[in-house]
XYZ file of C-alpha atoms in Angstrom:
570
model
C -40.739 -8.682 17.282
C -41.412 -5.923 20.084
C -45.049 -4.417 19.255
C -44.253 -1.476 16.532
C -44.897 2.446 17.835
C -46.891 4.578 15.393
C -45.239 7.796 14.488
C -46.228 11.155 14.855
C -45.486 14.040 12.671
C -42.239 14.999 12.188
C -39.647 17.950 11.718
C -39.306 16.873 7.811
C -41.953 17.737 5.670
C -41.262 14.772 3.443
C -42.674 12.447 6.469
C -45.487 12.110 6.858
C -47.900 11.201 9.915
C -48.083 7.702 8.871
C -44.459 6.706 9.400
C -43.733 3.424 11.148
C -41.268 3.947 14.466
C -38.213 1.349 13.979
C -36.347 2.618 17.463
C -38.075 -0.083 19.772
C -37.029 -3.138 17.644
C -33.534 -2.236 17.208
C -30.778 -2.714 20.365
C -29.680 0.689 22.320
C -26.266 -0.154 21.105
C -27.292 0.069 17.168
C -29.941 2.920 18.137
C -26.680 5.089 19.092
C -24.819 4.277 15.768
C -27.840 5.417 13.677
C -27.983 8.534 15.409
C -24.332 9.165 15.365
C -24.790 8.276 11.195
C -28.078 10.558 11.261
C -29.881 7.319 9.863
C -33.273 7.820 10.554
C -35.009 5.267 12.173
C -38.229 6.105 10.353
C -39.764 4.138 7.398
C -41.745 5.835 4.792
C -44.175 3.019 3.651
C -46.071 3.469 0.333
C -49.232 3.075 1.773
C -51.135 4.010 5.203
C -52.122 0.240 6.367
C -48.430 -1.023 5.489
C -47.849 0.566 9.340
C -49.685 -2.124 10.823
C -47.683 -5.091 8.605
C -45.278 -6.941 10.396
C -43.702 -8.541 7.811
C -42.718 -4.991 6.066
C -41.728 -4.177 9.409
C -39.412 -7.117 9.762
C -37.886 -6.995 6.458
C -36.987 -3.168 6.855
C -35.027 -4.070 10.041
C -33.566 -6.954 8.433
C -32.478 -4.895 5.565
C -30.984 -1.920 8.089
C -29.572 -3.882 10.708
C -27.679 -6.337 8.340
C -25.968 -3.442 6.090
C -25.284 -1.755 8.905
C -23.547 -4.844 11.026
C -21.812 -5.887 7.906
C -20.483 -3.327 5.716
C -21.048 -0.315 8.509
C -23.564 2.516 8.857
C -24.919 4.507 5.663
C -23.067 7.812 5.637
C -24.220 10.696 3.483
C -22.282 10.636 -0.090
C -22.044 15.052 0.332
C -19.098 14.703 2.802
C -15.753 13.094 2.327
C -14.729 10.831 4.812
C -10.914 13.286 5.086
C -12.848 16.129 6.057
C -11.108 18.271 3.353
C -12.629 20.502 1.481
C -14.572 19.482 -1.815
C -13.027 19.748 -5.476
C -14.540 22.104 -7.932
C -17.735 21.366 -9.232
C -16.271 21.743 -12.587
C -17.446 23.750 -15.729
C -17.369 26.554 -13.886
C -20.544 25.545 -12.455
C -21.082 26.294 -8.770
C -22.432 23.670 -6.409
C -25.611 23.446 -7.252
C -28.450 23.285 -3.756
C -29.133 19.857 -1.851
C -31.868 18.749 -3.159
C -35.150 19.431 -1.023
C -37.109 16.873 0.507
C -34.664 13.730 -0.249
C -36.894 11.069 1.692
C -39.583 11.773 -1.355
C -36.394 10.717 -4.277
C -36.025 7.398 -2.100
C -37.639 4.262 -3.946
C -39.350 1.533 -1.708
C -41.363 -1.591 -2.365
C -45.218 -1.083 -3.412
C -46.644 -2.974 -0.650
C -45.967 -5.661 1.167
C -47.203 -7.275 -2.025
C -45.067 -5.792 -4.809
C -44.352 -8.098 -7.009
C -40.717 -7.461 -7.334
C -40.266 -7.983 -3.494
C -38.431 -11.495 -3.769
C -40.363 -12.639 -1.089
C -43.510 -12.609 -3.501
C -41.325 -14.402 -5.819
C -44.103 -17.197 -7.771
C -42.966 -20.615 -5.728
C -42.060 -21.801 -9.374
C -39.319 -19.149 -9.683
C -38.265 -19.822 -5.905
C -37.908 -23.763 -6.222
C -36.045 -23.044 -9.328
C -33.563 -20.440 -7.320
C -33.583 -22.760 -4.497
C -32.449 -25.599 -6.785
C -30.036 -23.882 -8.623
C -28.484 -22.790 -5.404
C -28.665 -25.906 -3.903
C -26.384 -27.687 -6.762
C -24.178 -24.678 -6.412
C -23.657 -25.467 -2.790
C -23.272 -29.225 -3.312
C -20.752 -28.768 -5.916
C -18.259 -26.430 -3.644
C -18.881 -29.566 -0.908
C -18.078 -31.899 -3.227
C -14.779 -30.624 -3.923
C -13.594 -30.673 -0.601
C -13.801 -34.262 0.264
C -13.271 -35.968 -3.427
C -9.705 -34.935 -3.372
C -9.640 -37.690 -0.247
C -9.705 -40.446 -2.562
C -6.601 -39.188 -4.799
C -4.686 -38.734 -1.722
C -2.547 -42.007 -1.941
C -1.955 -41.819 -6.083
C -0.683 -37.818 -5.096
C 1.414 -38.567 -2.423
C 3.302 -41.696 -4.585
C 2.897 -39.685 -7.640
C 4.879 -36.286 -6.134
C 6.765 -38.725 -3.748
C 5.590 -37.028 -0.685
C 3.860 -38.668 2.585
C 0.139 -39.260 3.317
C -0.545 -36.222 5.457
C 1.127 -33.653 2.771
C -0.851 -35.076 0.698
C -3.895 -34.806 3.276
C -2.878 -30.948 3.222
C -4.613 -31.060 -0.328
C -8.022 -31.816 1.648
C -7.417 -29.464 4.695
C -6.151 -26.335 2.506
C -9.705 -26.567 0.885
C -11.299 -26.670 3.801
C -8.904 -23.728 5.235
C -10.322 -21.832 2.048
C -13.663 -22.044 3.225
C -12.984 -21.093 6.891
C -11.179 -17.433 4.964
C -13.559 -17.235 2.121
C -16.768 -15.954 4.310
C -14.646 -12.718 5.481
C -14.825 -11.666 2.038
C -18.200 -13.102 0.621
C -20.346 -11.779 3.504
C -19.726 -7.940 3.400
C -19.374 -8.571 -0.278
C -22.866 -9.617 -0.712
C -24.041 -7.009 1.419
C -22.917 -4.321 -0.375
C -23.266 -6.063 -3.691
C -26.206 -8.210 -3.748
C -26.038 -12.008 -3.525
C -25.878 -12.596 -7.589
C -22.578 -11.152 -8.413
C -20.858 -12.584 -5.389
C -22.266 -16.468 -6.290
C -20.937 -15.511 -10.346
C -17.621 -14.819 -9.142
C -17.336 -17.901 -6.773
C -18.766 -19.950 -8.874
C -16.191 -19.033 -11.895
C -12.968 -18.502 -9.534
C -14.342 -21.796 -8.058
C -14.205 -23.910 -11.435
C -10.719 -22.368 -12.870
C -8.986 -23.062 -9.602
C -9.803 -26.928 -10.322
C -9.059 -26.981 -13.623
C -5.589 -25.406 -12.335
C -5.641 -28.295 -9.579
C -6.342 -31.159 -13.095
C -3.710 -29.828 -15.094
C -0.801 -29.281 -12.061
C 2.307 -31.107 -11.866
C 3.850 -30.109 -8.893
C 2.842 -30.495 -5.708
C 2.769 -26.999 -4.819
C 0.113 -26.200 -7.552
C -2.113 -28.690 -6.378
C -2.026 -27.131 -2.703
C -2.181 -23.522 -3.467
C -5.068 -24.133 -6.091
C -7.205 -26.787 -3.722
C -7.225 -23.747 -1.340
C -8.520 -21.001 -3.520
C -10.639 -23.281 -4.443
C -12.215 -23.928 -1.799
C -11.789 -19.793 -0.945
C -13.956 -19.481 -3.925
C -16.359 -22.030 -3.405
C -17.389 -20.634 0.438
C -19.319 -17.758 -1.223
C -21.863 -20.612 -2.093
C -21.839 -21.575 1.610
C -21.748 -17.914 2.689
C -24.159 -16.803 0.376
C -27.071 -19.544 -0.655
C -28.357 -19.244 3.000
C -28.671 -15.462 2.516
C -30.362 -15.663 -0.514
C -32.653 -18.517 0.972
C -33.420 -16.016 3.952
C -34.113 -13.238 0.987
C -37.164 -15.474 -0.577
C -38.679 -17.353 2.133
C -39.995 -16.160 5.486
C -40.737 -17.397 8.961
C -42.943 -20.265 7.647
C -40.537 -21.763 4.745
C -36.876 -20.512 6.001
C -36.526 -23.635 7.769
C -37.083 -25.992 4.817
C -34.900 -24.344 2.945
C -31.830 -24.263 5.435
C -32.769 -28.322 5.386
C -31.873 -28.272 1.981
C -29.504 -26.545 2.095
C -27.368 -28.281 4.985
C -28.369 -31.524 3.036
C -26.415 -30.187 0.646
C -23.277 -29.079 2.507
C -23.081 -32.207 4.712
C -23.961 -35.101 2.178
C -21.721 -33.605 -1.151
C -18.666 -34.697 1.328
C -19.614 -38.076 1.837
C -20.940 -38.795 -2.009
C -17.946 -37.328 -3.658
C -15.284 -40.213 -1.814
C -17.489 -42.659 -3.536
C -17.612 -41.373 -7.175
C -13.542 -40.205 -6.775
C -12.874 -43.881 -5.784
C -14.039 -44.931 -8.776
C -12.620 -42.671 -10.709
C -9.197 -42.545 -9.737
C -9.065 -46.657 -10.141
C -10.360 -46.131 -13.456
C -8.730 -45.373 -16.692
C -9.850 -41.691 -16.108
C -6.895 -41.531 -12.849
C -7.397 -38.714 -10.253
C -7.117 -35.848 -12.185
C -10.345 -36.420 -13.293
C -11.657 -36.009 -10.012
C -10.942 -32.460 -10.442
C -12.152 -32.285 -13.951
C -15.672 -33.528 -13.329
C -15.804 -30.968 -9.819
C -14.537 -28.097 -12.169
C -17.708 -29.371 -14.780
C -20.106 -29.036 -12.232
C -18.987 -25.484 -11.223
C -19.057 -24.410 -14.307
C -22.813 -25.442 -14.686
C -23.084 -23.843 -11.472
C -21.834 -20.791 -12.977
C -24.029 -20.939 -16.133
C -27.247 -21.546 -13.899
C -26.545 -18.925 -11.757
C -25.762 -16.187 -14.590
C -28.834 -17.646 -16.694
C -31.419 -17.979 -14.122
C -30.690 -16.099 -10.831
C -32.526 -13.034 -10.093
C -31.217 -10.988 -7.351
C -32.708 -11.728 -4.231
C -31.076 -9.045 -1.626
C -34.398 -6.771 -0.811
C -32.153 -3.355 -1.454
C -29.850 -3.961 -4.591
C -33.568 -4.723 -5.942
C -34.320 -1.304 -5.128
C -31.165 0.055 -6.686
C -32.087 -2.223 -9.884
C -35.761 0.103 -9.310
C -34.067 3.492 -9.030
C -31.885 2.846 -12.061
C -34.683 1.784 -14.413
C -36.966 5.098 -13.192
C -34.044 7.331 -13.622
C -33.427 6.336 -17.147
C -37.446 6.705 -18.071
C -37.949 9.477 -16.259
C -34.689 11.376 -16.642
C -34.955 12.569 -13.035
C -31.093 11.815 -11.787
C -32.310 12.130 -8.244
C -34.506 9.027 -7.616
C -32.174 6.733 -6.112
C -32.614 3.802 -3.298
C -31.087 3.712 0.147
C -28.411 1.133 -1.119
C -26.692 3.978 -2.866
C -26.744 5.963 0.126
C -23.927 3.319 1.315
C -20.374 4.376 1.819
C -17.781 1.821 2.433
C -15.641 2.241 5.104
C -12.734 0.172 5.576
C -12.023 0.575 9.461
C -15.655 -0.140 10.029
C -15.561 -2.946 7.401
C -12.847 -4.498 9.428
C -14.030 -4.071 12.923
C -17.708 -5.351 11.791
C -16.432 -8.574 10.163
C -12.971 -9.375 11.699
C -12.875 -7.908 15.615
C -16.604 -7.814 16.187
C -17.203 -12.178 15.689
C -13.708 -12.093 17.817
C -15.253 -10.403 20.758
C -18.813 -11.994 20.430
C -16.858 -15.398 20.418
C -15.040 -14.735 23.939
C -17.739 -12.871 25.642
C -21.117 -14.898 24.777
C -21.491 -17.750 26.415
C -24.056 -19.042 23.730
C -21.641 -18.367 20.858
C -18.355 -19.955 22.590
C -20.290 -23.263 23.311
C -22.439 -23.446 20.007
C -19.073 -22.828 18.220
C -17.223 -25.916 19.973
C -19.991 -28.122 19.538
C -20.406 -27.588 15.675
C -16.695 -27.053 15.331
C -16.023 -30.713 16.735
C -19.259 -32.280 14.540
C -17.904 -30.799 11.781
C -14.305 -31.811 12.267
C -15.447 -35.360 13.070
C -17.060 -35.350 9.891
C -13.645 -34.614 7.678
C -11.738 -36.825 9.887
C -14.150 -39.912 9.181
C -13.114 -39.580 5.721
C -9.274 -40.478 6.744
C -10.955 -43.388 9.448
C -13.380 -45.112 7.169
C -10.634 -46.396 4.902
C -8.989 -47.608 8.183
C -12.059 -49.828 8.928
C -12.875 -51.220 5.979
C -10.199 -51.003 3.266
C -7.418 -52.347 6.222
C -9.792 -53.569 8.479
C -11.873 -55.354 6.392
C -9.607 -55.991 3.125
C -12.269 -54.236 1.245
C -10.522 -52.573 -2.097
C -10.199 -48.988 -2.673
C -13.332 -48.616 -4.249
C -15.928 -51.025 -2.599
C -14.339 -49.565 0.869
C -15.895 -46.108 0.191
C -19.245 -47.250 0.025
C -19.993 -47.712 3.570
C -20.055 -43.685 3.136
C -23.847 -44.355 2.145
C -25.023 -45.339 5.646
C -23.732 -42.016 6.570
C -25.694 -40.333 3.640
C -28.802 -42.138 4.836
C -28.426 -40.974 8.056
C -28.336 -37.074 7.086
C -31.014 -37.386 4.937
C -33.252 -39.096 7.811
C -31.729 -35.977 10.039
C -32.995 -33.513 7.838
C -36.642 -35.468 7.730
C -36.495 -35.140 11.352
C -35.523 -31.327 11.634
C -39.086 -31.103 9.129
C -40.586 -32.674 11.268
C -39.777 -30.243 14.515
C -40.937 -27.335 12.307
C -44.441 -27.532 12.747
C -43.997 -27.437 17.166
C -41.261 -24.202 15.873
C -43.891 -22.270 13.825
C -46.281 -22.998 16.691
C -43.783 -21.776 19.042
C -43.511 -18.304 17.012
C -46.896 -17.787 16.358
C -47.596 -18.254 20.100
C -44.735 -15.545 20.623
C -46.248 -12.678 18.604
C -44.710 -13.923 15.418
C -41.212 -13.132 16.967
C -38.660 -15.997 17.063
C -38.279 -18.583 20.025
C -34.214 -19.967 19.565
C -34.729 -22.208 22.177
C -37.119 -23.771 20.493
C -34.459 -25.159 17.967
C -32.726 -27.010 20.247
C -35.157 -29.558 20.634
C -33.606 -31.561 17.766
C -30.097 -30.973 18.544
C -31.158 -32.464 21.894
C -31.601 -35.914 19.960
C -28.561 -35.453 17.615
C -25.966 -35.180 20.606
C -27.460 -37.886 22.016
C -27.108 -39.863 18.772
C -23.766 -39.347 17.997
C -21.640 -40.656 20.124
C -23.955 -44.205 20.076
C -22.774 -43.933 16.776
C -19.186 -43.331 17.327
C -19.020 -46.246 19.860
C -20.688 -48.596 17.536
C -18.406 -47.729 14.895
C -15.250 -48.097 16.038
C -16.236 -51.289 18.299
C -17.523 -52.983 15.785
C -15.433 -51.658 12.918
C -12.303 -53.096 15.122
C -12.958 -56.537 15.447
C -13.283 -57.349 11.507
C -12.513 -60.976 12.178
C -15.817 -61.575 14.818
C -17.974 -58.739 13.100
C -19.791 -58.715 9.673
C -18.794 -55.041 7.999
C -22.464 -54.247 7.933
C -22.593 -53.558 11.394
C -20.328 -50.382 11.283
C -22.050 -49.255 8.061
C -25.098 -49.290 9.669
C -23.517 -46.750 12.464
C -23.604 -44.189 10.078
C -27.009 -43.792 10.376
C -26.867 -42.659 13.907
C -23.449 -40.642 12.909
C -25.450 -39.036 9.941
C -27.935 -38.138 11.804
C -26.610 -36.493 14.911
C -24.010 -34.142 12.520
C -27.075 -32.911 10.583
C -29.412 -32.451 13.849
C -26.481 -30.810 15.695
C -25.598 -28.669 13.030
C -28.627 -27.502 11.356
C -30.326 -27.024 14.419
C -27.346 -25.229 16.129
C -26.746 -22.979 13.367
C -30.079 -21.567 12.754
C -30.078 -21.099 16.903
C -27.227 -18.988 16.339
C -29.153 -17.093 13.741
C -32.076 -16.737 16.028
C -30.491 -15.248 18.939
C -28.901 -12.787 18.152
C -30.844 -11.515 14.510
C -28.320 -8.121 13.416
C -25.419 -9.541 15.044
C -25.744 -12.866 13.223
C -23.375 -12.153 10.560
C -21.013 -11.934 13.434
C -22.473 -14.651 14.818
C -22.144 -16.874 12.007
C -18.695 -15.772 10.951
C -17.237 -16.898 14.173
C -18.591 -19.885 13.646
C -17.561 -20.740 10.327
C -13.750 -19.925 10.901
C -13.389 -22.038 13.950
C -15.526 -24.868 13.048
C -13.461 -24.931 9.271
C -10.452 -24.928 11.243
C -11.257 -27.979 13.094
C -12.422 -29.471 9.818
C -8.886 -29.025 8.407
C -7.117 -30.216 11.423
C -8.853 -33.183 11.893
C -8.141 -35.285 9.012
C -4.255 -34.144 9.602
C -4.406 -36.632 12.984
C -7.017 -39.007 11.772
C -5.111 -41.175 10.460
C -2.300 -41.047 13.509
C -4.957 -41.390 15.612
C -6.606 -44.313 14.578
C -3.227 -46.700 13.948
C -1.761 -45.558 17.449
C -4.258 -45.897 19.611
C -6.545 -48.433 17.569
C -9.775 -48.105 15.898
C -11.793 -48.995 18.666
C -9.901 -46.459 21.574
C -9.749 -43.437 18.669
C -13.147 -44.014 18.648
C -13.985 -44.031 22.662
C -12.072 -40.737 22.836
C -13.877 -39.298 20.658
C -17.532 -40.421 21.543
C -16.436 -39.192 24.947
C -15.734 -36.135 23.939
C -19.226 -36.224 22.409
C -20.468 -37.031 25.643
C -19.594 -34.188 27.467
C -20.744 -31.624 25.242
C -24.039 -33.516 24.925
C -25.533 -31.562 27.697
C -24.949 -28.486 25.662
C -28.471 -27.848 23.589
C -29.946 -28.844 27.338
C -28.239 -26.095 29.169
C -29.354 -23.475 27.084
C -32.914 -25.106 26.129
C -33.278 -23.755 29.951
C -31.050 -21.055 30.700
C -30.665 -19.215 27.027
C -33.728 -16.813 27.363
C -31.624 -15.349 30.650
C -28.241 -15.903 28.867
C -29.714 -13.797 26.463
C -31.619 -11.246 28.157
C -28.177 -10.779 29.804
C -26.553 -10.326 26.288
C -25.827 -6.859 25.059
C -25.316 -8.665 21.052
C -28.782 -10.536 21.364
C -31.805 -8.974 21.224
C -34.945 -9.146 23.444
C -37.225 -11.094 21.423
């Protein structure tokens, strides 16, 4: 973070000469838009030395920047947004004066070590958040993939082909490439709590809906506002994780939380094999992901604090107001007006225009879009290789799934292990973040990968001259290089460009869900017309070339960047 001027004395007498200077850490183009909004771009802190904190610092641009990019600028609630003249005050009151001095009626945090600053959360109370969270998240990716292993009983059940009944998979995932649009902005007005409640609940009827249809047409429409639902868990949990942990922790708990999103895909096949060759049949499948967001939902509404710095603050200002009777302590939150224009252009046109015009964005997008698709689609190919391939049956075929599992888990144990040469990295930079420094592991994932798709489909085609736990044991290398490419990609994403990184981020999640719902839709295609092994060249090629990716940009992001009008200079 650039160093931090010290302010002088100011114009408003509610200032004082002790207020910290946030104009050099913010971009020219966001500098404008707070002028324009008459936000100041001085912080108040509660005591003298908090000037000289960098972590206050940080989390007061963090605070401004993402309100502002998400949900638009804070407009002062004395105007209407028509310009026409105000109703009567009513009573026959008159208006009564503005209120002198506002800054001195705003709440703030006592410290950088006020208690109710979730980032001084006990570590108890944030494991048990982060755990919470972390089922939450692996139930929504659970119920994306387990509907792969009901596909065949739905499509003979509603007499319909294997890819409609695919559509019941790729709808999901469609749901969770729409649902971020909403959950972001939501969250950032709201607070992270209500937005995971909501999910969570919408989440768990919508599969109870998908358990109890009997038409086709049920099944679809519900498997995609299901999945709508379940993306505020994915849109959310990572906010929430960035809420309680800082610069030292923030990595660990993105690990867990990708763990999460990549592995719940690749379990859920398993246990909805079982299931649907049971006596419980594939509705079941549903029933026991609607169970588990229902928990979700309990946890959440039981345990969950809110962890979004500013809605604390409103929480603050509503409890003083009620002791002290004083109806004019409020926190900056309420200062927030939503406009719909802005809300629009901030989370529709904005991640449109970063995705064309940054180089970073548009090739960080592609490569996580095609991991991600490969992923979905090797649910539709595994059965290929091993339940035809092999002769395996419908349920022992799914476990080769494992060696994938085994492979994201070592991924994740070797993203931990890059964060100690990251934190160095930071420290070294004046405690400001060093993106390039995250692409270190994604370096080893793309190189990974498509070993892994060779072996896989080389081995896996030759079933007659190859034991089956050669291809299993490819999923270790494919395991690995989707959770190194991803995980590392994303948070690079998140790194560059810091207040743009909702934009960022929601870019990336609608084109990378799209390829995860188009993929499966050829997989299968695919695979029988141009065989297992040639499917499986194309795609490792493909792999190939955008290998080079984390390399380019390991050396030429800090320019790409510096070049950047989204990303700041950092």
């Amino acid at each position: 973070m650039a160093d931090v001027e010290k302010g002088s004395s100011s114009s408003d007498p509610s200032q004082s000469d002790d207020m910290a200077d946030l104009a050099p850490i913010i971009s020219p183009e966001m500098r404008k838009e707070y002028e324009e909004a008459g936000v100041p771009l001085k912080l108040t802190p509660s005591h003298p030395e908090q000037d000289d904190d960098p972590n206050l610092l940080q989390r007061v641009r963090t605070a401004i920047s993402i309100a502002s990019e998400t949900i638009g600028t804070p407009k002062q609630l004395e105007f209407t947004k028509s310009g026409q003249a105000l109703p009567a005050f009513g009573g026959g009151k008159p208006f009564p004066p503005l209120v002198q001095n506002r800054e001195s009626y705003v709440v703030e945090f006592d410290g950088p070590n006020d208690p109710i600053h979730p980032q001084n959360y006990a570590l108890l109370k944030k494991v048990k958040i982060m755990s919470i969270l972390g089922f939450a998240t692996f139930s929504a990716a659970w119920g994306s993939s387990i509907f792969s292993s009901a596909t065949l009983v739905v499509s003979e059940k509603f007499h319909v082909s294997d890819v409609v009944a695919i559509l019941g998979m790729s709808l999901y995932v469609l749901g969770f490439a729409s649902g971020p649009l909403v959950w972001a902005p939501f969250s950032e007005l709201s607070g992270r709590r209500k937005p995971m409640i909501i999910g969570n609940l919408g989440f768990s009827v919508f599969n109870l809906a998908v358990a109890r249809a009997y038409d086709l047409q049920t099944v679809l429409i519900c498997r995609f506002f299901a999945g709508f639902f379940g993306a505020a868990n994915l849109t959310v949990v990572p906010a929430a994780f960035a809420d309680i942990f800082g610069n030292r922790w923030r990595g660990t708990a993105m690990v867990i939380f990708s763990s999460a999103v990549f592995c719940g895909p690749l379990i859920a096949p398993v246990v909805g094999a079982f299931m649907v060759h049971s006596y419980l049949g594939w509705r079941w499948t549903e029933y026991l992901t609607m169970i588990m967001g229902f928990v979700a939902t309990a946890l959440t509404i039981v345990f969950i604090d809110e962890t979004y710095a500013p809605v604390v603050l409103v929480e603050k200002a509503a409890l003083l107001r009620r002791a002290t009777g004083n109806w004019s302590i409020h926190a900056r939150q309420e200062q927030v007006e939503l406009d719909f224009k802005e809300l629009i252009e901030k989370n529709f046109t904005r991640p449109v225009r970063m995705l064309v015009s940054e180089p970073i964005l548009l090739l960080i997008t592609i490569y996580t879009a095609f991991v991600y698709g490969i992923l979905y689609l090797l649910l539709e190919a595994y059965p290929i290789i091993f339940i035809e391939g092999y002769g395996m049956t419908s349920t022992v075929g799914m476990l080769p799934y494992i060696g994938m599992v085994v492979g994201e888990l070592l991924g994740c144990g070797i993203v931990l292990l890059f964060e100690p040469r990251v934190l160095a990295a930071i420290a070294a930079n004046g405690n400001r973040p060093v993106p390039e420094m995250r692409l270190e592991a994604t370096m080893i994932g793309g190189s990974i990968l498509p070993i892994g798709m060779f072996w896989l489909t080389w081995c896996g085609a030759y079933p007659e001259h190859v034991h089956w736990m050669a291809p299993t044991a490819s999923g270790v290398f494919i395991g690995a290089g989707i959770i190194l490419i991803f995980l590392s990609c994303i948070t690079y994403l998140v790194e560059s460009y810091l207040m743009f990184a909702a934009s960022a981020v929601a870019a990336n999640t609608v084109l990378r869900s799209a390829f995860g719902a188009g993929f499966p839709l050829f997989a299968t295609a695919m695979f029988h017309n141009l065989g297992v092994q040639w499917a499986g060249t194309l795609l490792g090629c493909i792999g190939l070339l955008l290998a080079p990716v984390p390399f380019l940009f390991y050396k030429y992001g800090r320019s790409l960047r510096k070049a950047s009008k989204y990303a700041p200079d950092i």
